Every structure is written in structure tokens, then in C-alpha cells.
Amino acid sequence: MNAYEQRQWQFTERIFRSQGMPHAETIYTIGNGLVGVRGTFEEGYPGDDSTTLAAGIFNHKAGQLVPELVSMPNWLSLKFRIDGVECRLNEGRILGYERVLDMQTATLRRGVLWLSPNRVILRLAFERFASLANQHVLALRVLVQVLSEGTHTLDIISALDGSILNPEGVDHWRELNGAVQGDTLSISGVTEQSGYSVAMASQLLVDKAGGTWAEVTQPRVPAHRYTLQVEQNEKVIVTKLVALHTTRDTQHPAAKASETLREAVALGYDALKTAHDGAWAAYWEHFDVIIEGDEVAQRAVRFCTYHFLIATPTHDERVSIAAKTLSGF
């Protein structure tokens, strides 16, 4: 595929503008019909709207006029500290930045070159997708590289953040409990009025051994930290795999999430990505509309089609589409 053809499948952001975050988060949403994940940063940013939504999981809170989709625990939560300083784009200095939504494979990528307040340069390359081949699997991979001289301490903090609430602080959970076991996290809960049970299970995989694990859980936020030493220019690959199940698809979401996670880990990120890409190729073979001679119109039609497809619950005969599909409230 040449550069001209590639542009018609991609939306690219090369300058980070914090004032446009809500708009960009919607545009850069990924999904697979079961799950929608807004385009927020893994490490978070002040004022962002870190939202993951599952099709059909509504709740009608007392005092609200209508039911609304329930914000799932934020599975994206993945933070990096270098020599004790947390990487956040509202601190330090951004030396390089690019974010690309590849609609052909429903994959979001982000590259960051960051100078920390203590003058350490960190390179991060993120990639995430919500599997179309297995709609209960979510996947995230990050390449981490320290470009400054010397030996550095890298902390990787992963969480399933159940503290995320709906707009105006509405809490739709009757109960929500997390657990940590080594490199594995889990969280399960029940919605207050609708009574849906929801469970997530997550495993963090780091391709460099010799580090140490520590639990850093807070209320409703099961989390762990992996600490290791890295040298200048050494590359570390961090993979986070997540499984999500609800009582709309199984009577035992927690057990099923653990099972799905084990299967995903056994397959590995590369195999999961290949299957996902193949499923999207079949999708576009059926749904793509070709417009010759108008690059803007071609990309616009594919953008609209993409957002329809990631919100279409083909896994379920029961279809209830929320006001903003699965891209937000």
C-alpha cells in the first residue's frame, strides 16, 4: 500500500493539544461491537474521560430520567516511572508526538518522546486494539526505551481502575471488588439496579526478567508494579492482555474471564493481532465503499463506516444502541 492509499485509512495527530482532548478521545475510539474504548492515554491526563463501555450494560440510577451505559473499569491504566518520576504529558517536555488511528485494522498507535523534569529522555510506542476475532479480548503493547546515559530504574504500574464513574459522579455499581495475584489482576462487580455481573481479568507481560513485583492496590483499583533496571537504549516490551465477560454472555463472568485470559496469554499478542487484522479484512471486504479521485470523501466515508462497525453488536441478537454508541456518554 502506497502513502496515498494509506492516508485514506488513517487519522493522524502530530501535535498534542490538551484543549481538544474530548473531541480527539471520541475520534480515536477503538471497539469491536461488544466493547468501546475512548482514545484516552494509558497514563492518564488531567481532565480526560477514560471510558470503556460494554454493549447492553445499562443501569437506571435512582433520580436519573433514563438508564445509561455503565462505565467499565479502566483496563488501559498503565503508567511508567523512570528514576522515580512518573511519565505524564502535562509535566516535563514533549520532544516528539504522533497518534494514528488505523481504521483498516481498528488499531490505535501513539508514539511519545518525553523529557522528564529530571532530564531523562524516555521513548514510548503504544499500540492497542479490541479484538474482533474474540470480542472479549482487549490488548495493549508498549515499547519502552530510555535514551539517556547510564542505568535507570523503570517502574511499570498496571491497574484495572474501578474508581472511574459515570458523568457527574454517578456510581452504578452495587459492589465492585478487585484482586491481585502476582502478574495477574481481576475485578468483578454487579450493577445496582439492572443486576448485571461484570468481570475483567488482566495479565502484564514484560519481556525482561529479573524485576520485582509489588501490589499497589487502592480501593476499587487492583494494581501492581513491576520494577527493573534498564540501560541506555535498551528496549523493553510491555504487553497487557485483558478479558471481559458479563452475564449477558455467561452465567459465571469471573470464571469465564480468567479462562479467556489464559487462552489469550497462551496465544500471545502477535497471534491475537493477526487474527484481529484478518477479521477486519473480512469486514472491509464486505462493507468498504470505494470513492475514486476524492481522498477527503474516501476517508470520511470510511471513518463513518468504521464508527458504525465498532458499535454494531454482531455477537448478540439483543441490540440496544446508546445515544453516542460506544464512544462516550
Short mmCIF file of C-alpha atoms in Angstrom, two decimals:
data_model
loop_
_atom_site.label_atom_id
_atom_site.label_comp_id
_atom_site.label_asym_id
_atom_site.label_seq_id
_atom_site.Cartn_x
_atom_site.Cartn_y
_atom_site.Cartn_z
CA MET A 1 0.00 0.00 0.00
CA ASN A 2 1.46 3.36 -1.03
CA ALA A 3 1.37 6.52 1.08
CA TYR A 4 -1.66 7.91 -0.78
CA GLU A 5 -3.72 4.77 -0.14
CA GLN A 6 -2.55 4.61 3.46
CA ARG A 7 -3.73 8.17 4.19
CA GLN A 8 -7.26 7.18 3.22
CA TRP A 9 -7.32 4.63 6.05
CA GLN A 10 -5.77 6.74 8.78
CA PHE A 11 -6.36 9.71 11.05
CA THR A 12 -3.12 11.19 12.32
CA GLU A 13 -2.41 13.70 15.08
CA ARG A 14 1.15 15.05 15.19
CA ILE A 15 0.72 17.83 17.74
CA PHE A 16 -0.85 17.17 21.13
CA ARG A 17 -3.39 19.85 22.05
CA SER A 18 -4.86 19.39 25.51
CA GLN A 19 -7.72 21.79 24.78
CA GLY A 20 -9.08 19.41 22.12
CA MET A 21 -8.97 16.26 24.21
CA PRO A 22 -12.73 15.41 24.45
CA HIS A 23 -13.12 15.71 20.67
CA ALA A 24 -10.00 13.66 19.97
CA GLU A 25 -10.95 10.97 22.51
CA THR A 26 -14.14 10.31 20.53
CA ILE A 27 -12.42 10.28 17.13
CA TYR A 28 -9.73 7.87 18.33
CA THR A 29 -12.14 5.38 19.89
CA ILE A 30 -11.46 1.70 19.21
CA GLY A 31 -14.03 -1.06 19.52
CA ASN A 32 -15.38 -4.36 18.26
CA GLY A 33 -19.16 -4.18 18.73
CA LEU A 34 -19.03 -5.53 22.27
CA VAL A 35 -16.61 -3.02 23.78
CA GLY A 36 -15.86 0.63 23.00
CA VAL A 37 -12.71 2.30 24.38
CA ARG A 38 -12.29 6.06 24.15
CA GLY A 39 -8.98 7.37 22.89
CA THR A 40 -7.56 8.46 26.23
CA PHE A 41 -3.93 7.99 27.22
CA GLU A 42 -2.83 4.90 29.10
CA GLU A 43 -1.00 7.03 31.67
CA GLY A 44 -3.95 9.42 32.03
CA TYR A 45 -4.14 13.19 31.70
CA PRO A 46 -5.87 15.82 33.88
CA GLY A 47 -9.46 16.29 32.75
CA ASP A 48 -9.59 13.25 30.45
CA ASP A 49 -12.61 10.94 30.12
CA SER A 50 -11.16 7.43 30.45
CA THR A 51 -14.20 5.43 29.40
CA THR A 52 -14.70 1.80 28.40
CA LEU A 53 -18.28 0.78 27.59
CA ALA A 54 -19.80 -2.68 27.07
CA ALA A 55 -22.79 -3.10 24.76
CA GLY A 56 -26.05 -3.58 26.62
CA ILE A 57 -24.73 -2.98 30.13
CA PHE A 58 -27.16 -0.26 31.19
CA ASN A 59 -28.27 0.79 34.65
CA HIS A 60 -31.03 3.13 35.81
CA LYS A 61 -29.80 5.02 38.84
CA ALA A 62 -32.46 6.38 41.19
CA GLY A 63 -33.11 10.01 40.32
CA GLN A 64 -31.97 9.73 36.70
CA LEU A 65 -34.50 10.23 33.92
CA VAL A 66 -33.28 7.34 31.76
CA PRO A 67 -30.90 4.38 32.01
CA GLU A 68 -27.34 4.87 30.76
CA LEU A 69 -24.38 2.72 29.84
CA VAL A 70 -22.19 1.86 32.81
CA SER A 71 -18.55 2.91 32.74
CA MET A 72 -16.45 -0.25 32.98
CA PRO A 73 -13.19 -0.36 34.97
CA ASN A 74 -10.45 1.38 33.01
CA TRP A 75 -8.36 -1.51 31.66
CA LEU A 76 -5.98 0.87 29.84
CA SER A 77 -4.38 2.13 33.04
CA LEU A 78 -0.63 1.64 32.54
CA LYS A 79 1.88 4.08 33.98
CA PHE A 80 5.65 4.37 33.75
CA ARG A 81 8.08 5.90 36.22
CA ILE A 82 11.67 6.50 35.29
CA ASP A 83 14.05 7.09 38.20
CA GLY A 84 11.06 7.83 40.42
CA VAL A 85 9.41 10.38 38.09
CA GLU A 86 6.08 9.43 36.52
CA CYS A 87 5.72 9.95 32.78
CA ARG A 88 2.83 12.39 32.22
CA LEU A 89 2.43 14.67 29.23
CA ASN A 90 1.32 17.58 31.41
CA GLU A 91 4.74 17.53 33.07
CA GLY A 92 8.27 17.58 31.70
CA ARG A 93 8.54 18.31 27.99
CA ILE A 94 7.16 16.60 24.88
CA LEU A 95 10.00 16.28 22.35
CA GLY A 96 8.03 14.21 19.85
CA TYR A 97 4.44 13.02 19.49
CA GLU A 98 2.26 11.16 16.99
CA ARG A 99 -1.06 9.35 17.29
CA VAL A 100 -2.57 7.31 14.45
CA LEU A 101 -5.93 5.59 14.17
CA ASP A 102 -5.66 2.84 11.55
CA MET A 103 -9.28 2.22 10.54
CA GLN A 104 -8.32 -0.70 8.30
CA THR A 105 -7.34 -2.74 11.38
CA ALA A 106 -9.15 -0.77 14.14
CA THR A 107 -5.80 -0.20 15.83
CA LEU A 108 -4.66 2.88 17.73
CA ARG A 109 -0.95 3.73 17.91
CA ARG A 110 0.83 6.52 19.73
CA GLY A 111 4.48 7.49 19.83
CA VAL A 112 5.91 9.79 22.51
CA LEU A 113 9.41 11.17 23.07
CA TRP A 114 9.40 12.70 26.55
CA LEU A 115 11.94 14.65 28.60
CA SER A 116 11.31 14.17 32.30
CA PRO A 117 11.69 17.01 34.83
CA ASN A 118 14.96 15.37 35.92
CA ARG A 119 16.27 15.45 32.31
CA VAL A 120 15.86 11.79 31.37
CA ILE A 121 14.62 11.09 27.83
CA LEU A 122 12.04 8.32 27.50
CA ARG A 123 10.70 6.87 24.27
CA LEU A 124 7.30 5.15 24.33
CA ALA A 125 5.46 3.46 21.44
CA PHE A 126 1.90 2.32 22.25
CA GLU A 127 -0.44 0.03 20.30
CA ARG A 128 -3.93 -1.10 21.33
CA PHE A 129 -6.88 -2.97 19.87
CA ALA A 130 -10.16 -4.55 20.91
CA SER A 131 -10.12 -7.94 19.22
CA LEU A 132 -12.71 -8.56 16.52
CA ALA A 133 -11.69 -12.22 16.34
CA ASN A 134 -12.55 -12.69 20.04
CA GLN A 135 -14.63 -9.75 21.20
CA HIS A 136 -13.94 -10.48 24.86
CA VAL A 137 -10.20 -9.77 24.48
CA LEU A 138 -8.52 -6.36 24.76
CA ALA A 139 -4.83 -5.92 24.08
CA LEU A 140 -2.18 -3.28 24.64
CA ARG A 141 1.55 -3.31 23.86
CA VAL A 142 4.18 -0.69 24.66
CA LEU A 143 7.81 -0.39 23.64
CA VAL A 144 9.77 1.45 26.34
CA GLN A 145 13.28 2.81 25.77
CA VAL A 146 15.42 5.14 27.88
CA LEU A 147 17.67 7.25 25.64
CA SER A 148 19.72 8.94 28.36
CA GLU A 149 23.11 7.67 29.52
CA GLY A 150 23.51 5.34 32.48
CA THR A 151 21.48 2.76 34.35
CA HIS A 152 17.89 3.69 35.20
CA THR A 153 15.10 2.34 37.39
CA LEU A 154 11.90 1.69 35.46
CA ASP A 155 8.60 1.14 37.29
CA ILE A 156 5.62 -0.22 35.35
CA ILE A 157 2.30 0.22 37.17
CA SER A 158 -0.73 -1.59 35.77
CA ALA A 159 -4.28 -1.36 37.12
CA LEU A 160 -7.91 -2.19 36.47
CA ASP A 161 -9.27 1.14 37.62
CA GLY A 162 -12.77 0.72 39.04
CA SER A 163 -12.79 4.22 40.51
CA ILE A 164 -13.91 5.60 37.12
CA LEU A 165 -17.53 6.75 37.43
CA ASN A 166 -20.17 7.99 35.01
CA PRO A 167 -20.61 11.73 34.32
CA GLU A 168 -21.48 13.87 37.34
CA GLY A 169 -20.00 11.20 39.60
CA VAL A 170 -22.86 8.73 39.16
CA ASP A 171 -21.91 5.33 40.61
CA HIS A 172 -23.83 2.47 39.01
CA TRP A 173 -22.19 -0.33 40.99
CA ARG A 174 -23.86 -2.16 43.85
CA GLU A 175 -20.50 -3.79 44.52
CA LEU A 176 -17.11 -3.83 42.82
CA ASN A 177 -14.12 -5.79 44.12
CA GLY A 178 -10.63 -6.36 42.82
CA ALA A 179 -7.82 -8.82 43.49
CA VAL A 180 -4.11 -9.14 42.70
CA GLN A 181 -2.12 -12.33 42.24
CA GLY A 182 1.44 -11.78 41.01
CA ASP A 183 1.30 -10.55 37.42
CA THR A 184 -2.50 -11.02 37.21
CA LEU A 185 -5.30 -8.63 38.16
CA SER A 186 -9.04 -9.21 38.39
CA ILE A 187 -12.10 -7.13 39.20
CA SER A 188 -15.77 -8.08 39.33
CA GLY A 189 -18.95 -6.28 40.24
CA VAL A 190 -22.73 -6.08 39.99
CA THR A 191 -24.68 -3.11 38.66
CA GLU A 192 -27.06 -1.56 41.16
CA GLN A 193 -30.50 -1.63 39.52
CA SER A 194 -30.09 -3.80 36.41
CA GLY A 195 -28.18 -6.52 38.25
CA TYR A 196 -25.62 -7.29 35.55
CA SER A 197 -22.49 -9.06 36.73
CA VAL A 198 -19.27 -7.91 35.06
CA ALA A 199 -15.75 -9.30 35.37
CA MET A 200 -12.33 -8.37 33.99
CA ALA A 201 -9.07 -10.27 34.24
CA SER A 202 -5.70 -8.87 33.17
CA GLN A 203 -2.11 -10.06 32.89
CA LEU A 204 1.00 -7.94 32.46
CA LEU A 205 3.83 -9.47 30.46
CA VAL A 206 7.32 -7.92 30.37
CA ASP A 207 10.00 -9.33 28.08
CA LYS A 208 12.82 -8.52 30.53
CA ALA A 209 13.23 -10.81 33.52
CA GLY A 210 14.89 -10.01 36.81
CA GLY A 211 12.43 -7.39 38.03
CA THR A 212 10.33 -7.46 41.19
CA TRP A 213 6.55 -7.43 41.67
CA ALA A 214 4.69 -5.41 44.29
CA GLU A 215 0.99 -4.90 44.93
CA VAL A 216 -0.10 -1.23 44.92
CA THR A 217 -3.87 -1.67 45.20
CA GLN A 218 -6.24 1.09 46.27
CA PRO A 219 -9.99 0.78 46.96
CA ARG A 220 -11.70 -0.48 43.78
CA VAL A 221 -8.37 -0.34 41.93
CA PRO A 222 -6.44 -3.63 41.88
CA ALA A 223 -2.92 -2.72 40.74
CA HIS A 224 0.64 -3.98 40.75
CA ARG A 225 4.08 -2.61 39.99
CA TYR A 226 6.98 -4.26 38.19
CA THR A 227 10.38 -2.67 38.88
CA LEU A 228 13.51 -3.34 36.85
CA GLN A 229 16.83 -1.81 35.86
CA VAL A 230 17.40 -0.69 32.27
CA GLU A 231 20.43 0.60 30.41
CA GLN A 232 20.62 3.39 27.84
CA ASN A 233 18.89 2.42 24.55
CA GLU A 234 17.72 -0.92 25.95
CA LYS A 235 14.25 -1.78 24.65
CA VAL A 236 11.61 -3.30 26.92
CA ILE A 237 8.34 -4.67 25.50
CA VAL A 238 5.36 -4.48 27.87
CA THR A 239 2.14 -6.34 26.97
CA LYS A 240 -1.17 -6.07 28.78
CA LEU A 241 -3.90 -8.56 27.89
CA VAL A 242 -7.42 -8.22 29.28
CA ALA A 243 -10.56 -10.35 29.16
CA LEU A 244 -14.08 -9.02 29.78
CA HIS A 245 -17.27 -11.04 30.35
CA THR A 246 -20.74 -10.20 31.65
CA THR A 247 -23.92 -12.08 32.49
CA ARG A 248 -25.17 -11.17 29.03
CA ASP A 249 -22.86 -13.87 27.69
CA THR A 250 -22.17 -16.27 30.61
CA GLN A 251 -23.59 -17.18 33.99
CA HIS A 252 -20.12 -17.01 35.58
CA PRO A 253 -18.28 -13.90 34.26
CA ALA A 254 -15.32 -14.09 36.67
CA ALA A 255 -14.50 -17.71 35.85
CA LYS A 256 -15.01 -17.12 32.14
CA ALA A 257 -12.81 -14.01 32.17
CA SER A 258 -9.99 -16.00 33.79
CA GLU A 259 -10.39 -18.73 31.19
CA THR A 260 -10.42 -16.29 28.26
CA LEU A 261 -7.34 -14.53 29.65
CA ARG A 262 -5.43 -17.82 29.93
CA GLU A 263 -6.27 -18.62 26.32
CA ALA A 264 -5.22 -15.15 25.15
CA VAL A 265 -1.90 -15.33 27.00
CA ALA A 266 -1.24 -18.77 25.52
CA LEU A 267 -1.82 -17.42 22.01
CA GLY A 268 0.30 -14.32 22.57
CA TYR A 269 -0.05 -10.75 21.36
CA ASP A 270 1.21 -11.35 17.81
CA ALA A 271 -1.22 -14.19 17.12
CA LEU A 272 -4.11 -12.21 18.62
CA LYS A 273 -3.23 -9.21 16.43
CA THR A 274 -3.01 -11.36 13.30
CA ALA A 275 -6.44 -12.86 13.95
CA HIS A 276 -7.87 -9.40 14.68
CA ASP A 277 -6.43 -7.95 11.47
CA GLY A 278 -7.85 -10.88 9.49
CA ALA A 279 -11.32 -10.35 10.94
CA TRP A 280 -11.22 -6.66 9.98
CA ALA A 281 -10.02 -7.52 6.47
CA ALA A 282 -13.14 -9.66 6.07
CA TYR A 283 -15.28 -6.82 7.45
CA TRP A 284 -13.93 -4.30 4.97
CA GLU A 285 -14.22 -6.77 2.09
CA HIS A 286 -17.95 -6.64 2.71
CA PHE A 287 -18.53 -3.04 3.85
CA ASP A 288 -15.93 -0.83 2.17
CA VAL A 289 -17.12 1.83 -0.28
CA ILE A 290 -14.55 2.94 -2.87
CA ILE A 291 -14.53 6.59 -3.96
CA GLU A 292 -12.04 7.37 -6.70
CA GLY A 293 -10.47 10.79 -7.11
CA ASP A 294 -11.56 12.32 -3.79
CA GLU A 295 -9.24 11.50 -0.92
CA VAL A 296 -11.19 13.54 1.65
CA ALA A 297 -14.53 11.93 0.78
CA GLN A 298 -12.96 8.47 0.76
CA ARG A 299 -11.55 8.88 4.24
CA ALA A 300 -14.74 10.46 5.55
CA VAL A 301 -16.91 7.57 4.35
CA ARG A 302 -14.53 5.04 5.86
CA PHE A 303 -14.49 6.99 9.12
CA CYS A 304 -18.29 6.89 9.36
CA THR A 305 -18.36 3.21 8.41
CA TYR A 306 -15.65 2.42 10.96
CA HIS A 307 -17.58 4.05 13.81
CA PHE A 308 -20.76 2.22 12.81
CA LEU A 309 -18.91 -1.11 12.73
CA ILE A 310 -17.21 -0.73 16.12
CA ALA A 311 -20.62 -0.02 17.69
CA THR A 312 -22.52 -2.87 16.00
CA PRO A 313 -23.02 -5.81 18.43
CA THR A 314 -22.91 -8.68 15.93
CA HIS A 315 -22.29 -11.09 18.82
CA ASP A 316 -25.78 -10.61 20.26
CA GLU A 317 -29.35 -10.66 18.91
CA ARG A 318 -30.34 -8.11 21.57
CA VAL A 319 -29.37 -4.72 20.21
CA SER A 320 -29.77 -1.52 22.20
CA ILE A 321 -27.71 1.37 20.87
CA ALA A 322 -26.87 4.20 23.24
CA ALA A 323 -27.03 7.89 22.29
CA LYS A 324 -23.32 8.09 21.44
CA THR A 325 -22.94 4.38 20.55
CA LEU A 326 -19.91 3.04 22.45
CA SER A 327 -17.70 6.13 22.08
CA GLY A 328 -18.92 8.03 25.15
CA PHE A 329 -21.94 9.24 27.08
#
